[in-house]
XYZ file of C-alpha atoms in Angstrom:
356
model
C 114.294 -24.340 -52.890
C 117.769 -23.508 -54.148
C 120.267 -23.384 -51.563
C 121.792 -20.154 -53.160
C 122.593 -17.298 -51.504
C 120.295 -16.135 -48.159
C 119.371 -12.419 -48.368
C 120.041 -10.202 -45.928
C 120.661 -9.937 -42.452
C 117.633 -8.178 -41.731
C 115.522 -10.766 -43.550
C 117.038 -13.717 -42.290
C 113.506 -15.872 -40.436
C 113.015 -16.755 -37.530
C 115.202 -20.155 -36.139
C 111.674 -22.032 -36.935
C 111.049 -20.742 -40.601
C 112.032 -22.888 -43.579
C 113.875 -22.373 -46.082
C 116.007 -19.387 -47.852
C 114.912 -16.211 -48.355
C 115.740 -15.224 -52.028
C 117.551 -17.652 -54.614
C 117.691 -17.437 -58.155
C 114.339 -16.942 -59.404
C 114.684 -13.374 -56.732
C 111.681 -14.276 -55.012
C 113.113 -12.671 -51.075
C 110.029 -14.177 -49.630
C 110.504 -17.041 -47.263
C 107.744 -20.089 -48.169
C 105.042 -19.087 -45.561
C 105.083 -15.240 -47.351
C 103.603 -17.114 -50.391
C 101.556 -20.015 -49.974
C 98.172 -17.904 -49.770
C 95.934 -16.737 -52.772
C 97.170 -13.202 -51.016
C 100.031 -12.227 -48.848
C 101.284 -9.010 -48.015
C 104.273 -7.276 -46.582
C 106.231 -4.341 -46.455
C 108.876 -2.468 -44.946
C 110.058 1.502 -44.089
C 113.527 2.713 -43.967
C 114.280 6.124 -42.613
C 118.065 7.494 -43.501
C 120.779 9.322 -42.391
C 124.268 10.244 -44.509
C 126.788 12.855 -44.245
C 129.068 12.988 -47.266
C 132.844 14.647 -47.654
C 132.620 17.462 -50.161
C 135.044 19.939 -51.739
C 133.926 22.984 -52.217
C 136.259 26.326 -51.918
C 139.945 24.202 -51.981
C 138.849 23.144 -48.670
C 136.909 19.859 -47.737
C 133.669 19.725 -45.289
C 130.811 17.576 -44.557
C 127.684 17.456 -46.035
C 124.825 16.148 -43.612
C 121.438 15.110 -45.090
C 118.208 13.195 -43.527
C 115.616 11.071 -45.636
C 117.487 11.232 -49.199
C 117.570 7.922 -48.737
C 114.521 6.870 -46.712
C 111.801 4.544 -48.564
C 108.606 3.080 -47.623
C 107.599 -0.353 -49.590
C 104.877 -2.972 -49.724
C 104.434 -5.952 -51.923
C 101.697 -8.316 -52.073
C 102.186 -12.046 -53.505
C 100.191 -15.450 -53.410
C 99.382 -18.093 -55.668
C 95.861 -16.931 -56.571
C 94.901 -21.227 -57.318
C 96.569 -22.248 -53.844
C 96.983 -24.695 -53.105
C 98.432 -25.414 -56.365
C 101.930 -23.479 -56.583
C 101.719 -23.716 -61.045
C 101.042 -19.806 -61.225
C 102.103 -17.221 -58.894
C 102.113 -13.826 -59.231
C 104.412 -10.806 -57.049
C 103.930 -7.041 -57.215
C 105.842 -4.348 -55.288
C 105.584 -0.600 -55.447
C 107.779 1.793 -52.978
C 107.689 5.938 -52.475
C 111.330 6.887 -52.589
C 112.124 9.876 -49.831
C 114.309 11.277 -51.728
C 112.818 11.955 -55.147
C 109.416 12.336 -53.706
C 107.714 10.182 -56.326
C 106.484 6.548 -56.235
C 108.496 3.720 -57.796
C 107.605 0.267 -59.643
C 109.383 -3.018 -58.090
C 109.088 -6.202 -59.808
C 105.452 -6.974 -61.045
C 105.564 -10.114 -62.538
C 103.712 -13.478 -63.219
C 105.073 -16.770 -62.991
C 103.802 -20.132 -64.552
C 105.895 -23.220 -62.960
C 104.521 -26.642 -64.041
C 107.089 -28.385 -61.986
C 110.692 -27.116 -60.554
C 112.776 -28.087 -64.037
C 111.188 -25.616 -65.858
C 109.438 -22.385 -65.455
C 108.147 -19.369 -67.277
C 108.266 -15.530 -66.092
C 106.590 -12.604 -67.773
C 106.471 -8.867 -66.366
C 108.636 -6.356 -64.862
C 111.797 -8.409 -63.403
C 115.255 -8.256 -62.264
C 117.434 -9.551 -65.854
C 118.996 -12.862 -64.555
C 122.991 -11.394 -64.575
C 124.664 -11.966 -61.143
C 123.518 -12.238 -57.907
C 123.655 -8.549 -56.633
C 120.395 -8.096 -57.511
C 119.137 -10.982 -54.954
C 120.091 -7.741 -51.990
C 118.844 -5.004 -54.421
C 115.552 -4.033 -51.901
C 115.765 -2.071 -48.679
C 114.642 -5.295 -46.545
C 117.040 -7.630 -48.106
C 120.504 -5.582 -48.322
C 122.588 -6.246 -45.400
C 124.962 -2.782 -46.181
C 123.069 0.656 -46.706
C 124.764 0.657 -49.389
C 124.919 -1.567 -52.887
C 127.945 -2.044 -55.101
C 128.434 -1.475 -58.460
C 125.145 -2.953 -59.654
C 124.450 -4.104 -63.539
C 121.618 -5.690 -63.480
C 118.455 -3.722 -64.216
C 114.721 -4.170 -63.559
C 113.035 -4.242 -67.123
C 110.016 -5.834 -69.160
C 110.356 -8.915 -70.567
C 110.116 -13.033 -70.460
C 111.732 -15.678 -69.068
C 112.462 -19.360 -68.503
C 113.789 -20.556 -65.621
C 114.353 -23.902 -63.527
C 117.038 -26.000 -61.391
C 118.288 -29.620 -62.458
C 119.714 -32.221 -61.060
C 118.272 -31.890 -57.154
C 118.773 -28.604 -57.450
C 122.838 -28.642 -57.975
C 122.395 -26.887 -61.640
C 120.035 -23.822 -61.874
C 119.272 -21.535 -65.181
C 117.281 -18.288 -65.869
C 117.540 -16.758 -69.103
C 115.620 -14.194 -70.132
C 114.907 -11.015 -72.966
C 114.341 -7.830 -71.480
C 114.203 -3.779 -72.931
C 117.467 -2.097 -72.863
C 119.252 -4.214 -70.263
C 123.309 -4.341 -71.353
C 122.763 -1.049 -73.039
C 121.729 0.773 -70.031
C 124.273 -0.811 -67.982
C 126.995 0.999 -69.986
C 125.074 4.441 -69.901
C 125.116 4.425 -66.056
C 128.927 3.951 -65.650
C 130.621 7.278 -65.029
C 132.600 8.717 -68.400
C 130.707 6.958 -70.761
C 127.153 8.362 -70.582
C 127.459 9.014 -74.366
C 127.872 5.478 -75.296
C 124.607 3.336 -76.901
C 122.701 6.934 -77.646
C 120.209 5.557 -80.706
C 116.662 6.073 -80.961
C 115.535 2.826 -81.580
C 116.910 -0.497 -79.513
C 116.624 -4.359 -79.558
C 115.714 -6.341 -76.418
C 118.461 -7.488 -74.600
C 119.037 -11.037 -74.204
C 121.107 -13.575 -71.824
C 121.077 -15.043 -68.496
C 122.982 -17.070 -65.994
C 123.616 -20.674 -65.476
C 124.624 -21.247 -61.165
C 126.228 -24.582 -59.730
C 125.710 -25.751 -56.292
C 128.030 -28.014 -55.481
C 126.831 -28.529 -51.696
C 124.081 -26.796 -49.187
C 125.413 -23.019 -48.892
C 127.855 -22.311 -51.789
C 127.360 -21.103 -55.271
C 129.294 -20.302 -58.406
C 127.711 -18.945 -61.549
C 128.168 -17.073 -64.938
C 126.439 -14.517 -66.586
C 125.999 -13.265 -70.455
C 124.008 -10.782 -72.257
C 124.052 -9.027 -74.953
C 122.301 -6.334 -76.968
C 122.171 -3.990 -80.437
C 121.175 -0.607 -81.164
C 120.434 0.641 -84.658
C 121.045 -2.359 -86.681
C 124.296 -2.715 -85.082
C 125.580 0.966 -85.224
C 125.523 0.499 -80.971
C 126.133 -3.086 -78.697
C 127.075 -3.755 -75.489
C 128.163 -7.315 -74.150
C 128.086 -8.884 -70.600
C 130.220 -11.308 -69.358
C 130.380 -11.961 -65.762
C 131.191 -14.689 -63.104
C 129.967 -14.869 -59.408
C 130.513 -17.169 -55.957
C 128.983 -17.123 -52.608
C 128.999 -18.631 -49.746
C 126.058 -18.725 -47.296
C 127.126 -21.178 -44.300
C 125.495 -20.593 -40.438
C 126.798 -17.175 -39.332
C 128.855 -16.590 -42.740
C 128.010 -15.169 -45.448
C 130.399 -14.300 -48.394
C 129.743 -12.993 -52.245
C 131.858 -11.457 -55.147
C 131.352 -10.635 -58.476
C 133.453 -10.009 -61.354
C 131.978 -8.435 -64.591
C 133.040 -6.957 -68.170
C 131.309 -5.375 -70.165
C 132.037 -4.345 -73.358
C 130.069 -1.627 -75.971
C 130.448 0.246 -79.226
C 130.066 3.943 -78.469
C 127.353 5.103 -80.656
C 128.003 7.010 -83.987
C 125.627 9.134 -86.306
C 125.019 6.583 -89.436
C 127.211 8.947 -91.463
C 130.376 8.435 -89.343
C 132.271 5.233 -88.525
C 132.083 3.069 -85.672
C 133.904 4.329 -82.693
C 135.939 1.234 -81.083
C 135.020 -0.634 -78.560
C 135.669 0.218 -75.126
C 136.273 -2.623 -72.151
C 134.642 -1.757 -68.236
C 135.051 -3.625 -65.411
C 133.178 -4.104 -62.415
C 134.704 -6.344 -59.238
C 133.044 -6.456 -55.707
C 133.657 -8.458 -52.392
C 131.613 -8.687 -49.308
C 131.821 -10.783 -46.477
C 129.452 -10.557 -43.309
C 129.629 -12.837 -39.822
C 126.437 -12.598 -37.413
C 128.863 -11.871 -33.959
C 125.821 -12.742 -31.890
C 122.513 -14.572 -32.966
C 119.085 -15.459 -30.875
C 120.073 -14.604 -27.541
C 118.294 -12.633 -25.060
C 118.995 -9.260 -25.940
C 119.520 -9.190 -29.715
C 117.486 -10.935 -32.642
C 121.760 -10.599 -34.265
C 124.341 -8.397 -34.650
C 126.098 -8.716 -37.640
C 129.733 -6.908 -38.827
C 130.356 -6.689 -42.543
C 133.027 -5.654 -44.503
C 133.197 -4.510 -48.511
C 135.414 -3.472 -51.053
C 134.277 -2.537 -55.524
C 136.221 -1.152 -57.674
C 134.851 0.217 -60.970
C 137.125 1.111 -64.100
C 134.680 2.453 -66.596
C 137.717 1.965 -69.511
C 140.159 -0.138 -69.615
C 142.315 2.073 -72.286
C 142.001 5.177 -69.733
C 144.814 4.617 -66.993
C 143.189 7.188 -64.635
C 139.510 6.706 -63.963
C 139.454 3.844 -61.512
C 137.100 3.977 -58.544
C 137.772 2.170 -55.413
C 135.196 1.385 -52.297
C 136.070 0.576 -49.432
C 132.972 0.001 -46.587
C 132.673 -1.485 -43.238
C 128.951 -1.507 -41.600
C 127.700 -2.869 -38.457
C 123.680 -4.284 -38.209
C 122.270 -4.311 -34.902
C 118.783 -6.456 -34.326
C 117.240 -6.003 -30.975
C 114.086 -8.062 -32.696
C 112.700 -9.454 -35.597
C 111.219 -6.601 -37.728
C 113.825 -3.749 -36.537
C 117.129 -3.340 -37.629
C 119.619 -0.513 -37.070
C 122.438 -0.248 -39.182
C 125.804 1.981 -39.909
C 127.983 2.053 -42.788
C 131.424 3.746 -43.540
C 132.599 4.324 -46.980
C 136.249 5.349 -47.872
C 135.797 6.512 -51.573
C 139.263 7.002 -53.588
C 139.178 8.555 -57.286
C 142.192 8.040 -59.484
C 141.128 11.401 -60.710
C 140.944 13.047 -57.303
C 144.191 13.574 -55.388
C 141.755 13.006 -52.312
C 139.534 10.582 -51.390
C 135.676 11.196 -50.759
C 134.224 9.387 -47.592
C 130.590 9.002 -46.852
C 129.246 7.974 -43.626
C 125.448 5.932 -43.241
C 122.945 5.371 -41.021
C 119.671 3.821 -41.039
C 116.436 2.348 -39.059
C 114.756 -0.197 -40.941
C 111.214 -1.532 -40.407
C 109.705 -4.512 -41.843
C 106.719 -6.433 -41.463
């Protein structure tokens, strides 16, 4: 297995268990959690968040329970075991909030031997490494930054090189980059055709020793013979070493705001997307606590680079506290600033997770 980045404080295994938790292929299971024909697991997380709101020309807080709160399970296995050639992971969650159930990754994977592999299904698009904290169980914050990579349909190939030092995962996927660009704030209009092409791309990750990681990311992707496109290009490095763990991403993206096929192109517009966050495990194994962990996080998001005005900077600082395996409590503070808004927006989070 990849030494890549370990996921989450919460899922870190037991001193005895193997192995990494997620790497590149986004697996978050540790080996034991799929070496049976069936395995299951899953994991509840029950919210709190107060949020500072304007309303009147005066500022107040907003408290809310369970916006947030999810309940998940996943089942996985390699349905020939003990052969490990095809394996197969499905997870499904009810989101709190909405009040509606939600698809996870449901996907099949056919690995003849570690150099090369094959992935078909629902999947995370290989861009980054945020994804590899994207569920409940594996994200040390509350919170996630800026994310751009997307769950989707689509293929894949897939492998590591070189004992492992050299790792690649490219894929095609529906409306990946495009979407991307539709979620960032002030350009919602931007890639608005009927019809769109798979997205394509991937990222190629270096491991130079046990614990650290640096990669790069591309995609790409059309609309309506060209009249819409967005491009990814992004870069990433962690480091996962004993009690430290450390990851930042850099990413631009840049798109074609979509125009009726009567009217010109509009011209491109540039995004980009930086985050940082470092977490150290104060106390591990001991008597009382499974860990405690303090983490600190900063993204900033400028959804155009020709606008001078619409920058968004994070700021967060969270605390995890263990007291066992399989229970986690966790706070996070958010200091929100808006180049728009004279004053910043804080939000404050807190959360019991449960996972089995």
């Amino acid at each position: 297995m990849l030494t890549a980045i370990a996921l989450g404080t919460i899922l870190s295994p037991p001193p005895s268990a193997a192995g990494q938790f997620g790497d590149f292929r986004h697996d978050y299971l540790r080996p034991d959690q799929r070496d049976g024909r069936l395995e299951y697991h899953g994991s509840l997380a029950l919210d709190y968040q107060a949020a500072e709101e304007e309303k009147a020309d005066s500022r107040e807080w907003k408290h809310r329970f369970g916006d947030r709160s999810r309940a998940t399970l996943w089942v996985a296995g390699a349905p020939f075991a003990p052969s490990k050639a095809l394996v197969y992971f499905a997870e499904g969650s009810f989101d709190g909030g909405e009040e509606k159930l939600d698809a996870g990754q449901i996907r099949g994977d056919f690995v003849p031997g570690s150099s090369l592999g094959f992935r078909a299904g629902r999947f995370w698009f290989p861009s980054g490494i945020e994804m590899r904290s994207a569920p409940d169980r594996a994200n040390r914050f509350l919170s996630r930054p800026p994310a751009w990579s997307r769950l989707g349909n689509g293929a894949a190939v897939l492998g590591d090189l070189f004992d492992e030092r050299f790792q690649y995962f490219f894929a095609f996927q529906d409306d990946f980059a495009g979407a991307i660009a539709d979620s960032l704030d002030g350009i919602v209009d931007s890639l608005r055709g009927e019809a769109s092409e798979p997205a394509f791309g991937g990222r190629v990750g270096f491991s130079p020793r046990a614990g650290l990681e640096v990669g790069g990311s591309i995609a790409w992707e059309e609309r309506d013979g060209g009249r819409g496109s967005a491009r990814i290009l992004g870069a990433d490095f962690s480091i996962d070493d004993g009690p430290l763990h450390v990851q930042a991403e850099a990413t631009r993206l840049v798109r074609d705001r979509f125009s009726p096929l009567d009217e010109p192109l509009a011209p491109d517009v540039t995004a980009t997307i930086f985050y940082g966050r470092i977490a150290y495990r104060i106390i591990e194994d001991t008597a009382r606590f499974d860990h405690v962990e303090a983490m600190f996080g900063a993204s900033v998001t400028d959804p155009d680079a020709d606008q001078s005005d619409d920058r968004t900077t994070t700021f967060s600082g969270a605390l995890a506290v263990a007291p066992w395996y399989g229970v986690s409590v966790r706070v996070e503070y958010q200091a929100v600033r808006e180049q728009t808004n004279e004053v910043g927006n804080d939000r404050l989070l807190a959360g019991l997770l449960l996972f089995w």
